[in-house]
Amino acid sequence: MSAEDELFSAVDALLEQVAKDDLPLPAERRRLREAAGLSQAQIATALNARREAVGNWETGKTEPRPPKRAAYARLLEGLAARFPAPAADAPAAPAPAAPQVFSEPVPEPVPEPVPEPVPAPAPAPAPPSRPKAVANSTTRPAATSSRPAAKKTAAKKTAAKRTTVPATAADPRFENGPLAVIDCEDGQVSAYCVGGLVLDVPAKSIPALVDWTLTEARLGQARLHRNGRDADPVLVLTASALERYGLPAALSQQEQRAGRLPAGHKVVKQIEKAGLQLTQRGFGPWARLYRDPEGSTRRCVQLCVLPWNALDAREWDQKDDPRLPTMHPADLARYLGLYAARVTTPRGSTATTGLELMTALRPPTRAEKDPDTGEFRRAFNDDALTAVYDVVECEVPDEHPVLKGRFARHHLRTPAEMLMEEPYDWCRPLTDEECANPYLVVVDLNMSFAAAANGLTVGLNGPTHLTGNPPFDPALPGSWLVDLSHADLARLPVNGRTVDTDRLPSPFTPKGERPQGPAWYATPTVAYAVELGFDVAPIEAYVRTRTGRYLDPWYKRLRDAYVETMADMGVTTDLSGQEFLEAMARRKQADPTMALLETAIKATAKGAIGKLRQRSRGQVPYHEPYPALNRETWRPDIRAAVLAAQRVGLHRKLLKTAAAADLYPVAIGTDAIVYPSPGPSPLDVLPYTPEGKPVPGTFRLGVSPGMVKHQGTQTVLWAEARFEERGEVFNIANLIKTDQSAGEGE
């Protein structure tokens, strides 16, 4: 190289260093290009960039990085000299730089109201759909700079989509959204974020990817409660990203059993060498990598490995026809970003995420200032679950350590030994009169477990043992040993009419059978017996004296997420019966991504309640402690209370429907109710007033949690044929489905 060339190179290097402030505004960049008659592709070729990147520079989504930045600035300077801007088109003041990320201050303690759900941010347009497996079938969404201060254009609402993922978050620390989908094409790694934003990813290894996320990506989600913590950013790794970063396309059978990569894998060694740490579950489908916190700021990133079944098709996808493995990264970012905005950032299975949502909305601790020293210290919140308390034998599953040595290995505990609060699983033969109907119509309750949690008082502290025939107190959540075998429902008048209780299940047992003697019941079941007019005389009880409506904000958050998602598919709360049925029938064709979101929200509600009594998954020997028992949210008594409230609430509607219309179910599966009907529609069977309104207290068609929708219709002849094949009457409730994703405990 000549001396002159060396001087020019040095000058070019200086120009690159100062080039960050010498670019005109995005609109002016486009004006200059168009004034010169140049295309984006021509500029991209000259700068050795992609056409999509040039488009993003002109819209302000991102800024070019060195060395392209200096060359682009020189080009624009030359064009500006030839095509000066008219005086009327003077550029506006430049946008302020993005604020710096600071450590989170310790919050001042203030009186704590019941937290309300955080509303979803403003909508933005949908990202492009994934290209088919055909060459040049469509263009790849634009990749952009990874610079955190890169300017982004505001997204506008379109008529095609009522709402989508917000383009930017309200918190400037997380302006690029809660998560990103990491994909690789032609050697270029891209991070697809919410709102259609795409960031160039310079990281060449998993540790570098984590550090880039922590320092530059501006990903994450602000806390849902002021005493909670911000959600860690999530990176969803596609198959191409796994190949790029040296990870296997699938886990071996041994790795699947272990749930993680072996410690000797090269990527795990890279992580250790970089000083990053993994949680105890290691590098599996959901891996959490972190560095030690800086002050009060966490430095943690969660990886969701899509090809390793991190997003189970039974919860996040269409289980019979999975879409996620071939979904375009931008569409996947939109889907998961919507879930994060309306529910919370995904943190594992829908059950795990739903349980984390409870804690996020009811944090166990807060910062409290010591009046003497002025320093902050940890204090516990009265409305939260704050400790792991002693368990009660009747409330725990068979494998719990507290039952070790209590029963024989294969002993089946009786209702007097075990709290058996479960949903209905009941069926009966059809009467001759019912067989005269041609159809069986199934309606099922929307999000029945979440609806049962609404307004439910649960225990927040440990159990208190009451003995010596304590009086029943419906205000005390817990478990009561009561004999309800005397409760004869045949004597019950309902609204002045006597119902045929032989055709109704008992409200006191999941199988619908009459109790045979003393049994353990949760407070809602015993309270319902009192409501029906029966005398109850508890023998003993385990109750909780510190109580609260712990699940209310959780229910409201999921209710709002579900109703908003259904509205995006055209199913709104103001529809009449026939309009509602028609909207439900076409909703999945209106927006398939929203249909996936509906499934995920329902699975979140159902799974979280089940996880309150998570059972051992074979991690340890029988009757040995397993990890879930160490959680404050391992509360089988709360799960029992929710399931009891769901079952007795359903029975209450069954009674009122029978009294109003002489209408009786023939089967119930969790929350799916089968009625004989003269026609194939729920409108042919559900009772209405002469004014066309649903009879008060009965089942009502609608989208809100607790209301019902149409699950499916079959003929009576079909049912009789099924019974004849099996040689017995069995529960047909969840076999009758027009919508295969409905039922089985939404």
XYZ file of C-alpha atoms in Angstrom:
746
model
C 0.000 0.000 0.000
C 1.343 3.458 -0.942
C 1.810 6.223 1.594
C -1.104 8.060 0.037
C -3.364 4.996 0.370
C -2.347 4.624 4.007
C -3.289 8.247 4.659
C -6.635 7.797 2.956
C -7.263 4.643 4.997
C -6.506 6.504 8.201
C -8.854 9.303 7.185
C -11.574 6.776 6.324
C -11.175 5.214 9.759
C -11.664 8.619 11.362
C -14.722 9.229 9.201
C -16.190 5.923 10.354
C -15.700 6.901 13.982
C -17.619 10.166 13.581
C -20.137 8.890 11.060
C -22.836 8.137 13.680
C -23.992 11.782 13.686
C -23.610 12.778 10.035
C -26.507 10.913 8.448
C -29.615 12.809 7.364
C -32.979 11.782 8.744
C -34.564 8.601 7.326
C -37.134 10.430 5.198
C -34.359 12.519 3.617
C -32.371 9.377 2.812
C -35.281 8.020 0.841
C -35.862 11.387 -0.887
C -32.245 11.551 -2.020
C -32.308 8.019 -3.418
C -35.548 8.569 -5.299
C -34.385 11.966 -6.583
C -31.360 10.238 -8.107
C -33.523 7.503 -9.635
C -31.719 4.768 -7.712
C -33.298 1.608 -6.330
C -32.695 0.135 -2.879
C -31.145 -2.896 -4.584
C -28.594 -0.719 -6.411
C -27.492 0.928 -3.173
C -27.382 -2.436 -1.403
C -25.128 -3.855 -4.137
C -22.773 -0.888 -3.937
C -22.487 -1.145 -0.154
C -22.357 -4.958 -0.026
C -25.536 -4.963 2.055
C -28.970 -6.465 1.744
C -31.803 -4.587 0.060
C -33.956 -5.070 3.170
C -31.286 -3.382 5.299
C -31.342 -0.323 3.041
C -35.123 -0.199 3.382
C -34.808 -0.261 7.166
C -32.280 2.590 7.082
C -34.793 4.639 5.108
C -37.652 3.951 7.534
C -35.541 4.531 10.623
C -35.981 1.059 12.039
C -32.199 0.722 12.285
C -28.978 2.534 11.486
C -26.060 1.224 9.403
C -22.951 0.143 11.263
C -19.300 0.610 10.293
C -17.821 0.157 7.783
C -21.031 0.510 5.740
C -22.089 3.584 7.704
C -19.248 5.809 6.455
C -19.748 4.700 2.858
C -23.505 5.287 3.102
C -22.899 8.744 4.600
C -20.530 9.592 1.736
C -23.122 8.496 -0.815
C -25.862 10.574 0.785
C -23.545 13.580 1.010
C -22.853 13.353 -2.707
C -26.549 12.996 -3.538
C -27.440 15.928 -1.294
C -24.993 18.131 -3.209
C -26.718 17.227 -6.488
C -30.306 17.191 -5.231
C -30.674 19.777 -2.446
C -33.866 19.709 -0.409
C -36.500 22.426 -1.064
C -36.683 25.091 1.640
C -40.177 23.954 2.669
C -38.856 20.490 3.403
C -36.492 21.472 6.200
C -35.856 18.428 8.368
C -37.360 18.170 11.816
C -35.270 17.993 14.951
C -33.569 14.621 15.383
C -35.103 12.078 17.723
C -33.482 11.892 21.166
C -31.121 9.037 21.833
C -32.499 6.031 23.665
C -32.024 6.328 27.427
C -29.335 4.351 29.178
C -30.152 1.284 31.229
C -29.827 1.892 34.958
C -30.063 -0.472 37.887
C -33.564 -0.695 39.322
C -34.005 1.321 42.528
C -35.389 -0.391 45.583
C -39.059 0.673 45.692
C -40.437 2.711 48.559
C -43.075 0.831 50.555
C -46.575 2.186 50.029
C -50.027 0.818 50.920
C -50.747 -2.020 48.523
C -54.086 -2.166 46.677
C -55.291 -5.262 44.859
C -53.303 -5.159 41.614
C -55.266 -4.802 38.432
C -54.234 -6.466 35.156
C -51.723 -4.523 33.123
C -53.374 -3.457 29.853
C -51.766 -4.566 26.630
C -49.767 -1.848 24.848
C -50.896 -0.252 21.615
C -51.256 -2.506 18.560
C -48.973 -2.778 15.569
C -49.203 -4.429 12.147
C -48.669 -8.144 11.683
C -45.269 -9.437 10.512
C -44.862 -11.269 7.209
C -45.824 -14.905 6.889
C -43.161 -17.583 6.576
C -41.986 -18.408 3.068
C -43.014 -21.756 1.683
C -40.420 -24.336 0.734
C -40.227 -22.940 -2.800
C -37.315 -20.914 -4.150
C -37.919 -17.161 -4.188
C -41.503 -17.574 -3.020
C -41.295 -14.510 -0.928
C -38.775 -12.113 0.514
C -37.181 -12.478 3.925
C -38.239 -9.777 6.436
C -35.667 -7.039 6.704
C -32.724 -7.491 9.049
C -31.610 -4.463 10.987
C -28.778 -3.155 13.070
C -28.245 -4.452 16.568
C -27.461 -0.948 17.870
C -29.732 -0.393 20.890
C -30.228 3.283 20.074
C -31.357 2.578 16.531
C -34.478 4.547 15.690
C -37.643 2.614 14.874
C -40.735 3.775 13.043
C -44.061 3.743 14.826
C -46.346 0.966 13.647
C -49.853 1.786 12.450
C -53.046 -0.187 12.938
C -54.432 -1.769 9.795
C -57.947 -2.782 8.954
C -56.892 -6.378 8.423
C -55.894 -6.926 12.054
C -57.782 -5.529 14.992
C -54.792 -5.857 17.291
C -51.293 -7.258 17.117
C -48.079 -7.191 19.080
C -46.913 -3.713 20.107
C -43.885 -2.448 18.227
C -42.333 -0.894 21.322
C -42.737 -1.418 25.029
C -43.659 1.362 27.426
C -40.442 0.798 29.383
C -37.446 2.131 27.400
C -35.246 -0.602 28.870
C -37.318 -3.126 26.947
C -38.159 -1.127 23.835
C -37.695 -4.145 21.548
C -40.228 -6.273 23.385
C -40.152 -9.249 25.751
C -38.578 -11.822 23.442
C -36.967 -12.549 20.100
C -36.860 -15.499 17.735
C -33.273 -16.246 16.678
C -32.960 -17.524 13.123
C -30.092 -17.922 10.666
C -30.209 -17.587 6.899
C -27.279 -17.423 4.506
C -24.904 -17.140 7.449
C -26.656 -14.069 8.884
C -28.173 -14.460 12.346
C -31.287 -12.352 12.948
C -33.434 -11.659 15.983
C -37.119 -11.338 15.078
C -38.847 -9.169 17.661
C -42.412 -8.009 18.195
C -43.967 -5.519 15.793
C -42.037 -6.841 12.783
C -38.680 -5.527 14.029
C -35.605 -7.558 13.026
C -32.170 -7.072 14.586
C -28.824 -8.216 13.198
C -27.112 -10.483 15.718
C -23.308 -10.288 15.717
C -22.858 -13.069 18.302
C -20.978 -16.135 17.100
C -21.536 -18.362 20.158
C -24.191 -18.995 22.791
C -22.277 -17.041 25.500
C -21.857 -14.112 23.107
C -25.574 -14.313 22.254
C -26.473 -14.099 25.937
C -24.158 -11.144 26.514
C -25.500 -9.362 23.427
C -29.010 -9.826 24.795
C -28.055 -8.420 28.179
C -26.126 -5.420 26.857
C -27.605 -4.412 23.497
C -30.844 -6.141 22.591
C -33.142 -4.200 24.957
C -35.391 -7.212 25.489
C -37.475 -8.003 28.542
C -40.790 -7.168 30.154
C -41.538 -4.778 32.990
C -42.874 -6.214 36.229
C -46.631 -6.757 36.514
C -46.645 -5.608 40.149
C -44.502 -2.899 41.694
C -43.149 -5.343 44.291
C -42.362 -7.993 41.703
C -39.437 -8.303 39.315
C -38.999 -7.704 35.616
C -39.306 -10.719 33.340
C -36.070 -12.023 31.880
C -35.695 -11.782 28.090
C -36.492 -14.938 26.152
C -34.666 -16.068 23.007
C -36.451 -18.695 20.910
C -33.898 -20.739 18.961
C -34.993 -22.189 15.617
C -33.425 -25.196 13.904
C -31.134 -22.980 11.819
C -29.967 -21.183 14.967
C -29.104 -24.500 16.613
C -26.936 -25.448 13.657
C -25.257 -22.019 13.664
C -24.357 -22.239 17.363
C -23.215 -25.847 17.423
C -26.239 -27.363 19.154
C -27.803 -30.696 18.115
C -30.962 -30.606 16.020
C -32.610 -32.969 18.519
C -31.805 -34.440 21.904
C -30.836 -38.091 22.072
C -33.032 -40.493 24.022
C -30.643 -40.364 26.952
C -30.598 -36.558 26.843
C -34.395 -36.473 26.649
C -34.624 -38.613 29.781
C -32.167 -36.323 31.548
C -33.874 -33.249 30.113
C -30.562 -31.584 29.209
C -27.303 -31.747 27.316
C -24.472 -33.626 29.073
C -21.959 -31.574 31.035
C -19.240 -32.445 28.530
C -20.997 -30.945 25.507
C -18.913 -28.266 23.813
C -21.591 -25.574 24.185
C -21.921 -26.278 27.907
C -18.136 -25.952 28.188
C -18.287 -22.650 26.278
C -20.835 -21.382 28.781
C -18.675 -22.368 31.745
C -15.550 -20.864 30.182
C -17.370 -17.561 29.615
C -18.272 -17.332 33.290
C -21.996 -17.804 32.679
C -24.049 -20.042 34.948
C -26.877 -22.482 34.263
C -29.662 -23.343 36.670
C -29.872 -26.850 38.095
C -31.977 -28.091 35.207
C -29.029 -27.437 32.878
C -29.129 -26.792 29.147
C -32.437 -28.297 28.112
C -35.484 -27.206 26.089
C -35.879 -24.256 28.498
C -32.393 -23.163 29.600
C -31.755 -20.222 31.916
C -28.299 -18.627 31.680
C -27.206 -15.839 33.985
C -24.429 -13.780 35.455
C -24.344 -12.474 39.004
C -26.699 -9.485 39.451
C -25.433 -5.938 39.230
C -26.909 -4.322 42.312
C -30.638 -5.041 42.163
C -30.605 -5.742 38.421
C -30.814 -9.369 37.294
C -28.649 -10.474 34.378
C -30.470 -13.526 33.118
C -31.601 -14.803 29.710
C -33.931 -17.707 29.031
C -33.489 -19.856 25.934
C -36.498 -21.618 24.422
C -35.204 -24.349 22.095
C -38.024 -24.864 19.630
C -36.791 -28.107 17.935
C -36.392 -29.727 21.370
C -40.153 -29.495 22.001
C -39.909 -26.514 24.319
C -43.326 -25.400 23.052
C -45.372 -28.573 23.474
C -47.953 -28.944 20.697
C -50.608 -29.954 23.245
C -50.363 -26.531 24.863
C -48.898 -24.041 22.386
C -49.891 -25.480 19.018
C -52.414 -27.568 17.100
C -51.662 -31.008 18.499
C -53.078 -32.841 15.450
C -51.420 -30.549 12.897
C -48.507 -28.622 14.505
C -47.712 -25.262 12.912
C -44.853 -23.973 15.043
C -42.024 -26.093 13.519
C -42.574 -24.455 10.096
C -43.860 -21.060 11.224
C -41.898 -18.046 9.995
C -39.785 -16.520 12.798
C -41.641 -13.209 12.465
C -45.005 -14.947 12.901
C -43.676 -16.902 15.868
C -42.435 -13.670 17.447
C -45.874 -12.131 16.921
C -47.619 -15.105 18.527
C -45.374 -15.365 21.573
C -45.183 -11.592 21.865
C -48.963 -11.388 22.032
C -48.969 -14.054 24.729
C -46.380 -12.090 26.680
C -48.301 -8.821 26.324
C -51.627 -10.310 27.390
C -50.540 -12.998 29.856
C -46.819 -12.835 30.696
C -43.473 -13.766 29.180
C -43.382 -17.545 28.591
C -41.198 -19.323 31.148
C -41.613 -22.989 30.290
C -44.788 -24.976 29.874
C -48.111 -23.148 30.008
C -48.614 -24.646 33.484
C -45.281 -23.277 34.704
C -46.000 -19.905 33.139
C -49.458 -19.790 34.711
C -48.028 -20.522 38.134
C -45.335 -17.868 37.659
C -48.111 -15.444 36.727
C -49.698 -15.980 40.140
C -46.436 -15.038 41.837
C -45.839 -12.095 39.496
C -49.228 -10.623 40.412
C -48.960 -11.475 44.126
C -45.226 -11.114 44.959
C -44.332 -12.697 48.316
C -41.984 -9.903 49.432
C -41.506 -6.161 49.210
C -38.853 -3.629 50.176
C -39.551 -1.891 53.480
C -37.542 0.962 54.965
C -36.339 0.542 58.530
C -37.481 3.701 60.365
C -34.439 3.588 62.651
C -31.643 2.980 60.154
C -33.268 4.235 56.957
C -32.088 1.096 55.158
C -34.345 -1.146 53.133
C -35.077 -4.676 54.255
C -37.241 -7.515 53.006
C -40.825 -7.685 54.266
C -43.573 -10.189 53.477
C -46.847 -9.261 51.779
C -50.019 -10.229 53.615
C -51.947 -11.147 50.439
C -49.350 -13.586 49.066
C -48.001 -17.095 49.589
C -44.767 -16.453 51.463
C -43.512 -19.733 52.923
C -43.532 -23.520 52.629
C -45.821 -24.752 55.407
C -46.482 -28.115 56.981
C -48.636 -30.386 54.866
C -51.788 -32.294 55.768
C -51.886 -36.046 55.136
C -55.353 -36.055 53.613
C -54.425 -33.290 51.113
C -51.238 -34.743 49.589
C -50.881 -37.269 46.719
C -49.912 -40.867 47.385
C -46.179 -40.425 46.682
C -45.663 -37.598 49.181
C -42.926 -38.264 51.784
C -45.313 -37.583 54.678
C -47.173 -40.799 53.795
C -44.068 -42.988 53.918
C -44.862 -46.088 55.974
C -48.501 -45.051 56.518
C -50.105 -47.408 53.999
C -49.253 -50.537 52.055
C -47.517 -49.874 48.720
C -50.613 -50.471 46.589
C -53.220 -49.321 49.081
C -56.015 -47.231 47.550
C -56.828 -44.450 49.967
C -60.499 -43.994 50.755
C -62.423 -40.691 50.832
C -62.009 -40.787 54.618
C -58.220 -40.884 54.103
C -57.788 -38.572 51.131
C -59.304 -35.312 49.940
C -60.839 -36.267 46.572
C -61.933 -32.941 45.136
C -61.890 -33.468 41.376
C -64.041 -32.365 38.392
C -66.994 -34.425 37.243
C -66.502 -37.681 35.352
C -70.055 -38.983 35.179
C -72.424 -40.674 32.750
C -75.766 -42.471 32.966
C -78.037 -44.460 30.590
C -80.586 -42.519 28.551
C -84.237 -42.952 29.453
C -86.750 -44.085 26.818
C -88.117 -40.547 26.651
C -84.636 -39.133 26.084
C -83.929 -41.674 23.341
C -86.815 -40.159 21.400
C -84.587 -37.122 20.815
C -82.417 -37.450 17.695
C -79.401 -35.536 19.001
C -76.942 -35.190 21.847
C -75.669 -31.619 22.140
C -72.568 -30.830 24.184
C -71.917 -27.411 25.701
C -68.802 -26.677 27.709
C -67.869 -23.936 30.138
C -65.334 -21.349 29.016
C -62.186 -21.491 31.171
C -64.101 -23.202 33.959
C -61.185 -23.493 36.423
C -60.253 -19.831 36.050
C -63.907 -18.845 36.479
C -64.131 -20.954 39.651
C -61.076 -19.152 41.048
C -62.755 -15.773 40.687
C -63.689 -14.420 44.106
C -62.632 -17.614 45.866
C -61.253 -17.209 49.391
C -58.207 -19.435 49.939
C -55.775 -20.009 52.767
C -52.482 -18.123 52.803
C -50.807 -19.650 55.852
C -50.263 -23.101 57.318
C -52.946 -25.487 58.606
C -54.614 -25.366 61.994
C -55.963 -28.713 63.191
C -59.482 -28.582 64.641
C -60.719 -31.600 66.601
C -63.675 -32.520 68.787
C -66.482 -31.953 66.256
C -65.715 -28.320 65.417
C -68.559 -26.202 64.006
C -68.356 -25.589 60.270
C -67.226 -22.082 59.327
C -67.528 -21.292 55.582
C -65.097 -18.385 56.024
C -62.231 -20.780 56.858
C -60.622 -22.429 53.793
C -59.365 -25.937 54.320
C -60.386 -29.587 54.558
C -63.283 -30.942 56.635
C -64.039 -34.541 57.589
C -67.830 -34.695 57.267
C -70.450 -37.409 56.770
C -72.773 -36.296 53.950
C -74.304 -39.704 53.266
C -77.613 -38.415 54.680
C -77.838 -35.664 52.030
C -80.835 -36.849 49.979
C -81.169 -34.545 46.993
C -84.571 -36.024 46.116
C -86.192 -33.881 48.808
C -84.894 -30.645 47.342
C -87.401 -28.159 45.888
C -85.809 -25.750 43.395
C -87.738 -22.606 42.490
C -90.923 -24.278 43.697
C -90.377 -27.416 41.601
C -89.076 -30.843 42.559
C -86.321 -32.087 40.274
C -85.646 -35.707 39.352
C -82.318 -36.036 41.114
C -81.907 -39.623 39.929
C -80.937 -38.057 36.606
C -78.429 -35.661 38.188
C -75.018 -36.415 39.663
C -74.353 -35.833 43.343
C -72.465 -32.557 43.900
C -70.323 -34.181 46.584
C -68.321 -36.727 44.551
C -66.517 -36.537 41.183
C -68.224 -39.714 39.961
C -71.603 -38.278 40.886
C -72.328 -41.055 43.380
C -73.947 -40.475 46.745
C -71.402 -40.395 49.616
C -71.193 -43.611 51.627
C -69.833 -42.231 54.902
C -67.385 -39.739 56.364
C -65.121 -38.153 53.761
C -62.774 -35.196 53.431
C -64.195 -32.190 51.579
C -62.899 -28.723 50.776
C -64.745 -25.763 52.232
C -66.758 -24.929 49.037
C -68.295 -28.418 48.972
C -69.379 -28.330 52.607
C -70.684 -24.784 52.168
C -72.811 -25.980 49.234
C -74.292 -28.729 51.383
C -75.300 -26.040 53.881
C -76.716 -23.932 51.019
C -78.880 -26.876 49.985
C -80.271 -27.078 53.515
C -78.439 -30.090 54.888
C -77.058 -30.335 58.415
C -73.311 -30.756 58.539
C -71.388 -31.917 61.602
C -67.618 -31.971 60.958
C -65.611 -34.583 62.847
C -62.310 -32.728 62.449
C -60.751 -30.192 60.100
C -57.545 -28.575 58.891
C -58.191 -24.905 58.208
C -56.187 -21.788 57.353
C -56.751 -18.723 59.497
C -55.056 -16.153 57.254
C -57.156 -15.896 54.141
C -57.506 -13.838 50.993
C -58.699 -13.799 47.400
C -55.224 -14.677 46.197
C -56.295 -15.754 42.710
C -58.382 -12.699 41.786
C -55.704 -10.743 39.841
C -54.595 -13.979 38.157
C -58.147 -14.646 37.029
C -58.646 -11.071 35.787
C -55.426 -11.148 33.784
C -56.366 -14.415 32.071
C -59.991 -13.348 31.586
C -58.949 -10.152 29.844
C -56.402 -12.016 27.715
C -59.002 -14.595 26.642
C -61.787 -12.110 25.901
C -59.448 -9.821 23.946
C -58.083 -12.717 21.911
C -61.560 -13.996 21.104
C -62.566 -10.476 20.056
C -59.619 -10.440 17.638
C -61.266 -13.443 15.957
C -64.651 -11.740 15.805
C -66.180 -13.336 18.919
C -67.253 -10.428 21.095
C -69.272 -10.139 24.293
C -72.210 -8.385 22.617
C -73.206 -11.186 20.232
C -76.604 -12.857 20.452
C -76.965 -16.635 20.599
C -76.943 -17.441 16.870
C -74.410 -14.717 16.101
C -72.155 -16.132 18.805
C -72.385 -19.683 17.444
C -71.595 -18.513 13.911
C -68.646 -16.402 15.063
C -67.255 -19.328 17.062
C -67.533 -21.625 14.048
C -65.460 -19.341 11.803
C -63.047 -17.857 14.359
C -60.031 -20.049 13.557
C -60.198 -19.188 9.871
C -60.281 -15.477 10.784
C -56.798 -15.576 12.317
C -54.995 -18.911 12.839
C -52.364 -17.285 15.071
C -55.056 -15.975 17.399
C -56.506 -19.487 17.483
C -53.158 -20.745 18.808
C -53.175 -17.962 21.375
C -56.646 -19.001 22.515
C -55.372 -22.550 23.081
C -52.329 -21.335 25.014
C -54.368 -19.073 27.304
C -56.801 -21.871 28.160
C -53.926 -24.282 28.795
C -52.299 -21.694 31.065
C -55.402 -21.419 33.240
C -55.924 -25.166 33.469
C -52.273 -26.115 33.927
C -51.540 -23.587 36.655
C -54.325 -24.920 38.871
C -53.039 -28.463 38.394
C -49.496 -27.398 39.221
C -50.606 -26.280 42.680
C -50.475 -30.000 43.488
C -47.707 -31.059 41.113
C -46.906 -34.728 41.474
C -43.541 -36.452 41.300
C -42.407 -37.112 37.742
C -40.079 -39.933 38.695
C -37.133 -37.657 39.548
C -36.734 -39.369 42.918
C -37.724 -42.695 44.498
C -41.287 -43.128 45.748
C -41.990 -41.297 49.029
C -38.807 -39.223 48.710
C -38.932 -35.400 48.525
C -39.176 -34.047 44.980
C -38.350 -30.502 43.783
C -41.897 -29.123 43.506
C -42.406 -29.535 47.260
C -39.940 -26.702 47.872
C -42.203 -24.099 46.254
C -44.388 -21.728 48.261
C -46.967 -22.299 45.524
C -47.161 -26.054 46.127
C -50.574 -25.792 47.741
C -52.842 -28.805 47.157
C -55.488 -27.257 49.426
C -55.893 -24.309 47.030
C -56.184 -26.645 44.050
C -58.840 -28.646 45.905
C -60.777 -25.479 46.700
C -60.806 -24.389 43.042
C -61.920 -27.807 41.789
C -64.604 -28.039 44.468
C -65.889 -24.576 43.543
C -65.956 -25.553 39.863
C -67.905 -28.752 40.499
C -70.519 -27.330 42.888
C -70.935 -24.250 40.686
C -71.687 -26.550 37.765
C -74.160 -28.540 39.868
C -75.913 -25.309 40.869
C -76.564 -24.562 37.190
C -77.665 -28.159 36.551
C -80.296 -27.868 39.279
C -81.665 -24.570 37.990
C -81.729 -25.827 34.408
C -83.613 -28.964 35.455
C -86.133 -26.900 37.429
C -86.619 -24.371 34.632
C -86.945 -26.709 31.650
C -87.143 -30.297 32.939
C -83.789 -30.756 31.228
C -81.240 -33.274 32.515
C -77.682 -34.117 31.384
C -76.704 -37.644 30.400
C -72.926 -37.150 30.820
C -70.446 -34.636 32.200
C -66.726 -34.654 31.489
C -64.941 -31.991 33.568
C -66.832 -29.017 32.131
C -68.530 -30.541 29.080
C -72.261 -31.228 29.586
C -74.230 -33.551 27.281
C -77.969 -32.928 26.817
C -80.503 -34.840 24.685
C -81.937 -32.408 22.167
C -84.580 -32.234 19.445
C -82.151 -30.268 17.258
C -78.392 -30.111 16.634
C -77.803 -26.647 18.116
C -77.494 -25.485 21.737
C -80.302 -23.073 20.883
C -82.552 -26.125 20.479
C -82.037 -27.269 24.051
C -80.947 -24.480 26.428
C -83.878 -22.776 28.208
C -84.923 -19.227 27.314
C -87.591 -16.892 28.664
C -90.571 -15.806 26.481
C -88.599 -12.606 25.822
C -85.744 -14.639 24.321
C -83.357 -14.226 27.257
C -81.513 -17.119 28.981
C -83.333 -18.285 32.098
C -81.498 -16.781 35.104
C -79.089 -19.179 36.774
C -78.950 -21.605 33.828
C -76.304 -22.100 31.167
C -75.821 -19.084 28.934
C -74.106 -18.935 25.552
C -71.293 -16.402 25.458
C -67.570 -15.812 25.363
C -66.871 -14.778 28.971
C -65.377 -17.301 31.419
C -68.146 -19.304 33.077
C -70.488 -18.998 30.087
C -70.845 -21.876 27.621
C -70.098 -22.554 23.983
C -70.976 -25.367 21.614
C -68.499 -28.245 21.833
C -70.158 -30.668 19.451
C -73.214 -32.668 18.421
C -73.809 -36.363 17.805
C -76.869 -38.540 17.324
C -78.477 -40.629 20.037
C -78.018 -43.652 17.752
C -74.279 -42.957 17.700
C -74.168 -43.010 21.503
C -76.173 -46.215 21.745
C -73.794 -47.850 19.263
C -70.788 -46.798 21.366
C -72.391 -48.241 24.513
C -73.165 -51.460 22.687
C -69.575 -51.774 21.434
C -68.170 -51.405 24.952
C -70.932 -53.386 26.615
C -71.339 -50.661 29.221
C -72.281 -47.050 29.726
C -69.126 -44.915 29.728
C -68.464 -41.197 29.624
C -69.054 -39.928 26.110
C -68.820 -36.226 26.981
C -65.347 -35.619 25.569
C -65.844 -37.869 22.546
C -68.441 -35.518 21.061
C -66.412 -32.678 19.584
C -66.860 -30.501 16.579
C -63.913 -28.456 17.828
C -61.170 -30.922 18.746
C -59.437 -28.387 20.974
C -62.506 -27.883 23.156
C -63.390 -29.607 26.382
C -61.313 -31.614 28.839
C -61.062 -28.864 31.377
C -60.642 -25.479 29.824
